[in-house]
Amino acid sequence: MKSMRERLLATSMICGAALLATQAYAQGGSTDVAEVVVTGSRIQTPGIQSASPIVTVGAEQIRQQQTPEAEKILRLLPGVVPGDGDATNNGTVGVSTLDLRGLGAQRNLILLNGKRMTPYNINGRVDLSNVPTALLERVDVITGGASAVYGSDAISGAVNFITKKNFEGFEADANHSQTGEGDGKITSTSFTVGVNSPDGRGNAVVSVNYSKRDGVLLAARPFGLLGVVTATGDNLGATTPPAPPAGCGGPGAVAAGGSTTTVPTRVAITGVGGSLGQFRDDGTIGANCSVFNFNPFNYYQTPQERWGGSAFATYEVMENVEAYANLLYSKTRVRQQVAPSGIFGSSFFVPLSNPFLSASARSTIITQANTALGAGTLLASNWRDLNTNGVVDAADDINLVIRRRTGELGERSSTYQNNTFQFNAGFRGEVFDNWNWDVFVQHGQADRTNIAAGYTNVTNFGNALNAVPGPGGAAVCRSGDTCVPVNVFGGYGSITQAMAAYVGAVGIEQQIYKQTIFGGSISGAVDSIKVPSAALPVQWSFGAEYREESGETIPDECLKLAPASCLGGAGGNTLPIKGGFDVYEIFGETIVPLVSDAAFAKSLDVELGFRFADYNPSGSNTTWKAGVNWEPVDGLRIRAMQQRAVRAPNVGELAAPLVSGLRNATLDPCSVTNASVLAGNATLRARCISTGMTAAQVGTVQDIVSGQIGTFEGTNLQKLPKPETADTTTVGFVWTPSFIPVVSSPFVSVDYYRIRVEDWIGEYDAQEVLDACYNNGVASQCAKVVRVNGDLASPAAGIRRLTENLDYLEAEGVEVNAGFGVGFEDLGGSDAWGRLQFSIAANYYMTNERRSDPTIPVVDCMGYFGTACGNPTHQLRFVQRTNWSFGDFSLGYQWRYQDAVEIEKPQQADTFAKFRKIDAFNYLDLNGSWAVNDAVRLSASVRNVFNEDPPIVGNEAATTAANNGNTLPSNYDTLGRVFAVGLNLRF
């Protein structure tokens, strides 16, 4: 028997689908046609429609979401894959970004009223937290390349945030939301004042806003309390931490389902296969007995505090000439938090006379070291025979791999403080009766500070381990100075406050990005220039722009320290970056009406565009568009567009120095994890040896730890990346029938799109390099593997990943948008029952894939999630909305559907059976409002009404940024049911 929830969902689907099927309509001919032309074309003459498909999110839909964050509003669009945002913790940079078509946040252009927004840093992405949502009238999203109109970056599309015009009066808006558990609170307020000048020639609007978002830790949800192992399913369903054996504990220590960097300390002799084992609280060494449960310290929702302000002004300085200016300012503070720092497998020379070593532990280490010496696996580089007697004894130093969680220092955190302002001013007007012109200057700057706290200073830690007996037998550092010897050879608490003060570290990085633009354009028509068979003249637009962008990052000395900074567990070091580029551009566009009111064509137009850009230092490129817009009969419009788009390399891709990093990978094919395969595969063993291993090390060295591997990344200054190019195709139709009396404003749009990016700028995935080398024997990929002591988990080991032009990216699919309204009086009922409004937006992927080069397999992300694809790319996704308005009241629901997905094929064999597939998800949201009077409106909403839990896939199923707390928080509702209330005042 079906549950009530299933019945409601089925009823919603049947109602929406039946009405849409029997009365198929289309968006493009809605009453906002003249406005829609603004996005995707600089030709603003009413009556001319763009051949590019555009999806519009209107003011009412924005209001119903009850969120101050633009990224959350747009995340609901079926063609959007989650980028950085509130649900990204380990991997966030404290911003909100948008990823159209899953092609990367750097490949969609973000506009405000048709002008570029300033990126937040050298990677060229825009922080959507800077968008003044209180002033939004609508958001237009154009599919496919738009470089001919807007320039570089508009490969997957352009997002144009349109603000309200000529606002007059006062408006205050307040919203508050929280989960059904009482946490995750988000409070936002905004105040907007607009006035017209006494002579009626000018208008000024000022808006200020404030919002605060509380963090929600993984420990606040039962499915996030413990780490679940993706490979085995260990801890699945457990809500009580599995306790380790007595004497092998401490805060966060569990028996399974966590990190091998734990407490007490795990230890191994560097370069020697296997492990010495794990210390006990009493200082002895035994078998490995605990791992560290890092889950509870992380966020499902990161805390944020935001202040913002914006001002818009216009004034008619003379007839047909208007001056305009706007100013945006935003200040945000976002805190990311992960588990306590530690020593994550770094190697240190430790005197075997170190007073903190117990006699038992010293004996264990010496015994194994001498065994390895006899077997030939203890290399001279990892042993200092200080008394030159040819055997390892208490007088010597031994190189040890240390894994120790330094919980005594507290949790690790990164606090991102972002300050961004943008100023735009210009003149626009009309000349020759029907030509519109616009000249402007724009400048923006983003200043960011990242404070990383709670980390372990690896260099100091090494000094503190290099301790010997001093006077009276107390430990003293060989380095002297202010060094405080550290004790990690016992249980939790062995690191005292004095030790923690010496081995702790804080890193600070500043980032500055500037953008300056000068531009001008003119558009219109000459009545005498038209095709004889057309009623309208040819429309034209011409313009030119100059743009200069520069950025720099300024890390402190701690962050600079090679190979992995002084911050243990930060993933790599950071070096200063300073660079920029400038570009001169000219562009032109035309719409040529060919036929009007003919038997076969109510109208037939051709749309053409061209842009030439000269970049320093990337060189010149050209982009173009060619499209057709055909209306065979009233209400039916068929459109097609072919475009060439480009993305020039950003500052980070042009000027990044070589640094170490940390990326996702699943398996070192030469490690102990793959020993059974290596035993019977001489070819694989030979490939392992060719990349720097001894024969004895093959199949014995440690594997990659916690699904992450060291990398070496940066720009190849001898071979700068060239601009990537994209060919985009869109073909579709729009139907807006006028002959159906029962409904109002019906529309249906169906558009096919294909976006193929050639020479895309990026880096090989780390696992991609390993597979190409060891599975396929590609010598150029083997050359990128750097082993230290035979393994890839030691510091200074990893994969070289320089930024370069790679093979191709491709996204292909069909997008559907439809809607209509029905009045009860039109159905024979009372008009007191009001009206119903239905809409649906859907995206169906046919292709979503990439390839780094022809020697490497294609990475197919359509319907998959994993360490290469990150967040799921659902083949089918849709949002269906129904709203009932009656008098001063409005009620509505929102049905969100996400198709089933699977873990990437290469990962399936090593993934627990239940985690290999995520079934389709349905979410139901409710909203309502009451206009108390002309000045007061109350609103309320419930998101995820049925309190659906997210799917559980463990902690190693996908990239670190996407996979958190055993699930995929950016893609599924992790916090459960969310309630929101709002108050709007307008005078």
PDB file of N, CA and C in Angstrom, residues 843-889:
ATOM      1  N   ASN A 843      15.967  19.153 -16.948  1.00  0.00           N
ATOM      2  CA  ASN A 843      17.176  18.987 -17.751  1.00  0.00           C
ATOM      3  C   ASN A 843      17.473  17.503 -17.875  1.00  0.00           C
ATOM      4  N   TYR A 844      17.720  17.061 -19.114  1.00  0.00           N
ATOM      5  CA  TYR A 844      18.050  15.660 -19.382  1.00  0.00           C
ATOM      6  C   TYR A 844      19.399  15.625 -20.081  1.00  0.00           C
ATOM      7  N   TYR A 845      20.401  15.068 -19.386  1.00  0.00           N
ATOM      8  CA  TYR A 845      21.734  14.965 -19.970  1.00  0.00           C
ATOM      9  C   TYR A 845      21.803  13.799 -20.950  1.00  0.00           C
ATOM     10  N   MET A 846      22.455  14.035 -22.068  1.00  0.00           N
ATOM     11  CA  MET A 846      22.794  12.979 -23.006  1.00  0.00           C
ATOM     12  C   MET A 846      24.289  12.674 -22.942  1.00  0.00           C
ATOM     13  N   THR A 847      25.081  13.685 -22.578  1.00  0.00           N
ATOM     14  CA  THR A 847      26.530  13.530 -22.443  1.00  0.00           C
ATOM     15  C   THR A 847      27.027  14.488 -21.379  1.00  0.00           C
ATOM     16  N   ASN A 848      27.934  14.032 -20.530  1.00  0.00           N
ATOM     17  CA  ASN A 848      28.685  14.913 -19.642  1.00  0.00           C
ATOM     18  C   ASN A 848      29.995  14.207 -19.344  1.00  0.00           C
ATOM     19  N   GLU A 849      31.044  14.590 -20.059  1.00  0.00           N
ATOM     20  CA  GLU A 849      32.288  13.834 -19.984  1.00  0.00           C
ATOM     21  C   GLU A 849      33.486  14.722 -20.266  1.00  0.00           C
ATOM     22  N   ARG A 850      34.657  14.170 -20.016  1.00  0.00           N
ATOM     23  CA  ARG A 850      35.901  14.883 -20.315  1.00  0.00           C
ATOM     24  C   ARG A 850      37.002  13.870 -20.596  1.00  0.00           C
ATOM     25  N   ARG A 851      38.041  14.344 -21.271  1.00  0.00           N
ATOM     26  CA  ARG A 851      39.216  13.516 -21.516  1.00  0.00           C
ATOM     27  C   ARG A 851      40.443  14.407 -21.466  1.00  0.00           C
ATOM     28  N   SER A 852      41.484  13.919 -20.788  1.00  0.00           N
ATOM     29  CA  SER A 852      42.699  14.712 -20.668  1.00  0.00           C
ATOM     30  C   SER A 852      43.581  14.590 -21.902  1.00  0.00           C
ATOM     31  N   ASP A 853      43.703  13.382 -22.439  1.00  0.00           N
ATOM     32  CA  ASP A 853      44.402  13.207 -23.712  1.00  0.00           C
ATOM     33  C   ASP A 853      43.968  11.876 -24.315  1.00  0.00           C
ATOM     34  N   PRO A 854      44.236  11.668 -25.601  1.00  0.00           N
ATOM     35  CA  PRO A 854      43.733  10.463 -26.279  1.00  0.00           C
ATOM     36  C   PRO A 854      44.266   9.150 -25.735  1.00  0.00           C
ATOM     37  N   THR A 855      45.349   9.176 -24.958  1.00  0.00           N
ATOM     38  CA  THR A 855      45.882   7.931 -24.405  1.00  0.00           C
ATOM     39  C   THR A 855      45.189   7.518 -23.120  1.00  0.00           C
ATOM     40  N   ILE A 856      44.291   8.361 -22.627  1.00  0.00           N
ATOM     41  CA  ILE A 856      43.654   8.142 -21.326  1.00  0.00           C
ATOM     42  C   ILE A 856      42.152   7.959 -21.532  1.00  0.00           C
ATOM     43  N   PRO A 857      41.528   7.050 -20.829  1.00  0.00           N
ATOM     44  CA  PRO A 857      40.084   6.836 -21.008  1.00  0.00           C
ATOM     45  C   PRO A 857      39.269   8.080 -20.689  1.00  0.00           C
ATOM     46  N   VAL A 858      38.120   8.150 -21.327  1.00  0.00           N
ATOM     47  CA  VAL A 858      37.166   9.231 -21.083  1.00  0.00           C
ATOM     48  C   VAL A 858      36.616   9.114 -19.658  1.00  0.00           C
ATOM     49  N   VAL A 859      36.485  10.240 -18.986  1.00  0.00           N
ATOM     50  CA  VAL A 859      35.825  10.281 -17.681  1.00  0.00           C
ATOM     51  C   VAL A 859      34.365  10.623 -17.927  1.00  0.00           C
ATOM     52  N   ASP A 860      33.493   9.663 -17.742  1.00  0.00           N
ATOM     53  CA  ASP A 860      32.065   9.834 -17.994  1.00  0.00           C
ATOM     54  C   ASP A 860      31.372  10.179 -16.681  1.00  0.00           C
ATOM     55  N   CYS A 861      30.792  11.378 -16.593  1.00  0.00           N
ATOM     56  CA  CYS A 861      30.146  11.820 -15.349  1.00  0.00           C
ATOM     57  C   CYS A 861      28.622  11.801 -15.425  1.00  0.00           C
ATOM     58  N   MET A 862      28.054  11.445 -16.577  1.00  0.00           N
ATOM     59  CA  MET A 862      26.598  11.450 -16.688  1.00  0.00           C
ATOM     60  C   MET A 862      26.006  10.287 -15.890  1.00  0.00           C
ATOM     61  N   GLY A 863      25.316  10.634 -14.828  1.00  0.00           N
ATOM     62  CA  GLY A 863      24.719   9.622 -13.978  1.00  0.00           C
ATOM     63  C   GLY A 863      25.670   9.031 -12.968  1.00  0.00           C
ATOM     64  N   TYR A 864      26.830   9.712 -12.742  1.00  0.00           N
ATOM     65  CA  TYR A 864      27.837   9.183 -11.840  1.00  0.00           C
ATOM     66  C   TYR A 864      28.279  10.230 -10.826  1.00  0.00           C
ATOM     67  N   PHE A 865      28.885   9.738  -9.733  1.00  0.00           N
ATOM     68  CA  PHE A 865      29.594  10.561  -8.764  1.00  0.00           C
ATOM     69  C   PHE A 865      30.861   9.808  -8.401  1.00  0.00           C
ATOM     70  N   GLY A 866      31.879  10.524  -7.881  1.00  0.00           N
ATOM     71  CA  GLY A 866      33.088   9.827  -7.486  1.00  0.00           C
ATOM     72  C   GLY A 866      34.281  10.738  -7.358  1.00  0.00           C
ATOM     73  N   THR A 867      35.466  10.139  -7.314  1.00  0.00           N
ATOM     74  CA  THR A 867      36.676  10.909  -7.087  1.00  0.00           C
ATOM     75  C   THR A 867      37.110  11.696  -8.312  1.00  0.00           C
ATOM     76  N   ALA A 868      36.602  11.377  -9.486  1.00  0.00           N
ATOM     77  CA  ALA A 868      36.894  12.163 -10.689  1.00  0.00           C
ATOM     78  C   ALA A 868      35.790  13.171 -10.965  1.00  0.00           C
ATOM     79  N   CYS A 869      34.542  12.768 -10.764  1.00  0.00           N
ATOM     80  CA  CYS A 869      33.403  13.639 -11.091  1.00  0.00           C
ATOM     81  C   CYS A 869      32.966  14.523  -9.933  1.00  0.00           C
ATOM     82  N   GLY A 870      33.244  14.113  -8.705  1.00  0.00           N
ATOM     83  CA  GLY A 870      32.781  14.895  -7.562  1.00  0.00           C
ATOM     84  C   GLY A 870      31.296  14.693  -7.356  1.00  0.00           C
ATOM     85  N   ASN A 871      30.547  15.806  -7.286  1.00  0.00           N
ATOM     86  CA  ASN A 871      29.106  15.734  -7.056  1.00  0.00           C
ATOM     87  C   ASN A 871      28.398  15.013  -8.203  1.00  0.00           C
ATOM     88  N   PRO A 872      27.264  14.383  -7.924  1.00  0.00           N
ATOM     89  CA  PRO A 872      26.539  13.662  -8.968  1.00  0.00           C
ATOM     90  C   PRO A 872      26.083  14.567 -10.104  1.00  0.00           C
ATOM     91  N   THR A 873      26.129  14.017 -11.316  1.00  0.00           N
ATOM     92  CA  THR A 873      25.520  14.655 -12.475  1.00  0.00           C
ATOM     93  C   THR A 873      24.333  13.783 -12.860  1.00  0.00           C
ATOM     94  N   HIS A 874      23.149  14.166 -12.417  1.00  0.00           N
ATOM     95  CA  HIS A 874      21.943  13.366 -12.651  1.00  0.00           C
ATOM     96  C   HIS A 874      21.543  13.445 -14.122  1.00  0.00           C
ATOM     97  N   GLN A 875      21.211  12.299 -14.698  1.00  0.00           N
ATOM     98  CA  GLN A 875      20.780  12.333 -16.095  1.00  0.00           C
ATOM     99  C   GLN A 875      19.483  13.127 -16.236  1.00  0.00           C
ATOM    100  N   LEU A 876      18.574  12.962 -15.301  1.00  0.00           N
ATOM    101  CA  LEU A 876      17.324  13.730 -15.319  1.00  0.00           C
ATOM    102  C   LEU A 876      17.149  14.435 -13.997  1.00  0.00           C
ATOM    103  N   ARG A 877      16.836  15.716 -14.092  1.00  0.00           N
ATOM    104  CA  ARG A 877      16.542  16.519 -12.914  1.00  0.00           C
ATOM    105  C   ARG A 877      15.435  17.484 -13.277  1.00  0.00           C
ATOM    106  N   PHE A 878      14.449  17.638 -12.408  1.00  0.00           N
ATOM    107  CA  PHE A 878      13.427  18.638 -12.692  1.00  0.00           C
ATOM    108  C   PHE A 878      12.889  19.237 -11.409  1.00  0.00           C
ATOM    109  N   VAL A 879      12.296  20.418 -11.559  1.00  0.00           N
ATOM    110  CA  VAL A 879      11.609  21.111 -10.475  1.00  0.00           C
ATOM    111  C   VAL A 879      10.231  21.483 -10.995  1.00  0.00           C
ATOM    112  N   GLN A 880       9.199  21.000 -10.319  1.00  0.00           N
ATOM    113  CA  GLN A 880       7.826  21.309 -10.722  1.00  0.00           C
ATOM    114  C   GLN A 880       7.171  22.128  -9.615  1.00  0.00           C
ATOM    115  N   ARG A 881       6.604  23.268  -9.989  1.00  0.00           N
ATOM    116  CA  ARG A 881       5.988  24.176  -9.015  1.00  0.00           C
ATOM    117  C   ARG A 881       4.520  24.391  -9.335  1.00  0.00           C
ATOM    118  N   THR A 882       3.733  24.458  -8.284  1.00  0.00           N
ATOM    119  CA  THR A 882       2.320  24.813  -8.400  1.00  0.00           C
ATOM    120  C   THR A 882       2.010  25.839  -7.326  1.00  0.00           C
ATOM    121  N   ASN A 883       1.331  26.911  -7.725  1.00  0.00           N
ATOM    122  CA  ASN A 883       1.003  27.981  -6.775  1.00  0.00           C
ATOM    123  C   ASN A 883      -0.475  28.330  -6.905  1.00  0.00           C
ATOM    124  N   TRP A 884      -1.135  28.453  -5.772  1.00  0.00           N
ATOM    125  CA  TRP A 884      -2.562  28.800  -5.734  1.00  0.00           C
ATOM    126  C   TRP A 884      -2.692  30.135  -5.026  1.00  0.00           C
ATOM    127  N   SER A 885      -3.179  31.124  -5.742  1.00  0.00           N
ATOM    128  CA  SER A 885      -3.374  32.457  -5.163  1.00  0.00           C
ATOM    129  C   SER A 885      -4.868  32.768  -5.126  1.00  0.00           C
ATOM    130  N   PHE A 886      -5.305  33.237  -3.978  1.00  0.00           N
ATOM    131  CA  PHE A 886      -6.714  33.575  -3.813  1.00  0.00           C
ATOM    132  C   PHE A 886      -6.817  34.756  -2.861  1.00  0.00           C
ATOM    133  N   GLY A 887      -7.283  35.862  -3.389  1.00  0.00           N
ATOM    134  CA  GLY A 887      -7.356  37.067  -2.583  1.00  0.00           C
ATOM    135  C   GLY A 887      -5.983  37.502  -2.115  1.00  0.00           C
ATOM    136  N   ASP A 888      -5.835  37.675  -0.836  1.00  0.00           N
ATOM    137  CA  ASP A 888      -4.566  38.111  -0.260  1.00  0.00           C
ATOM    138  C   ASP A 888      -3.654  36.942   0.124  1.00  0.00           C
ATOM    139  N   PHE A 889      -4.069  35.731  -0.223  1.00  0.00           N
ATOM    140  CA  PHE A 889      -3.323  34.551   0.195  1.00  0.00           C
ATOM    141  C   PHE A 889      -2.701  33.837  -1.006  1.00  0.00           C
TER     142      PHE A 889
END
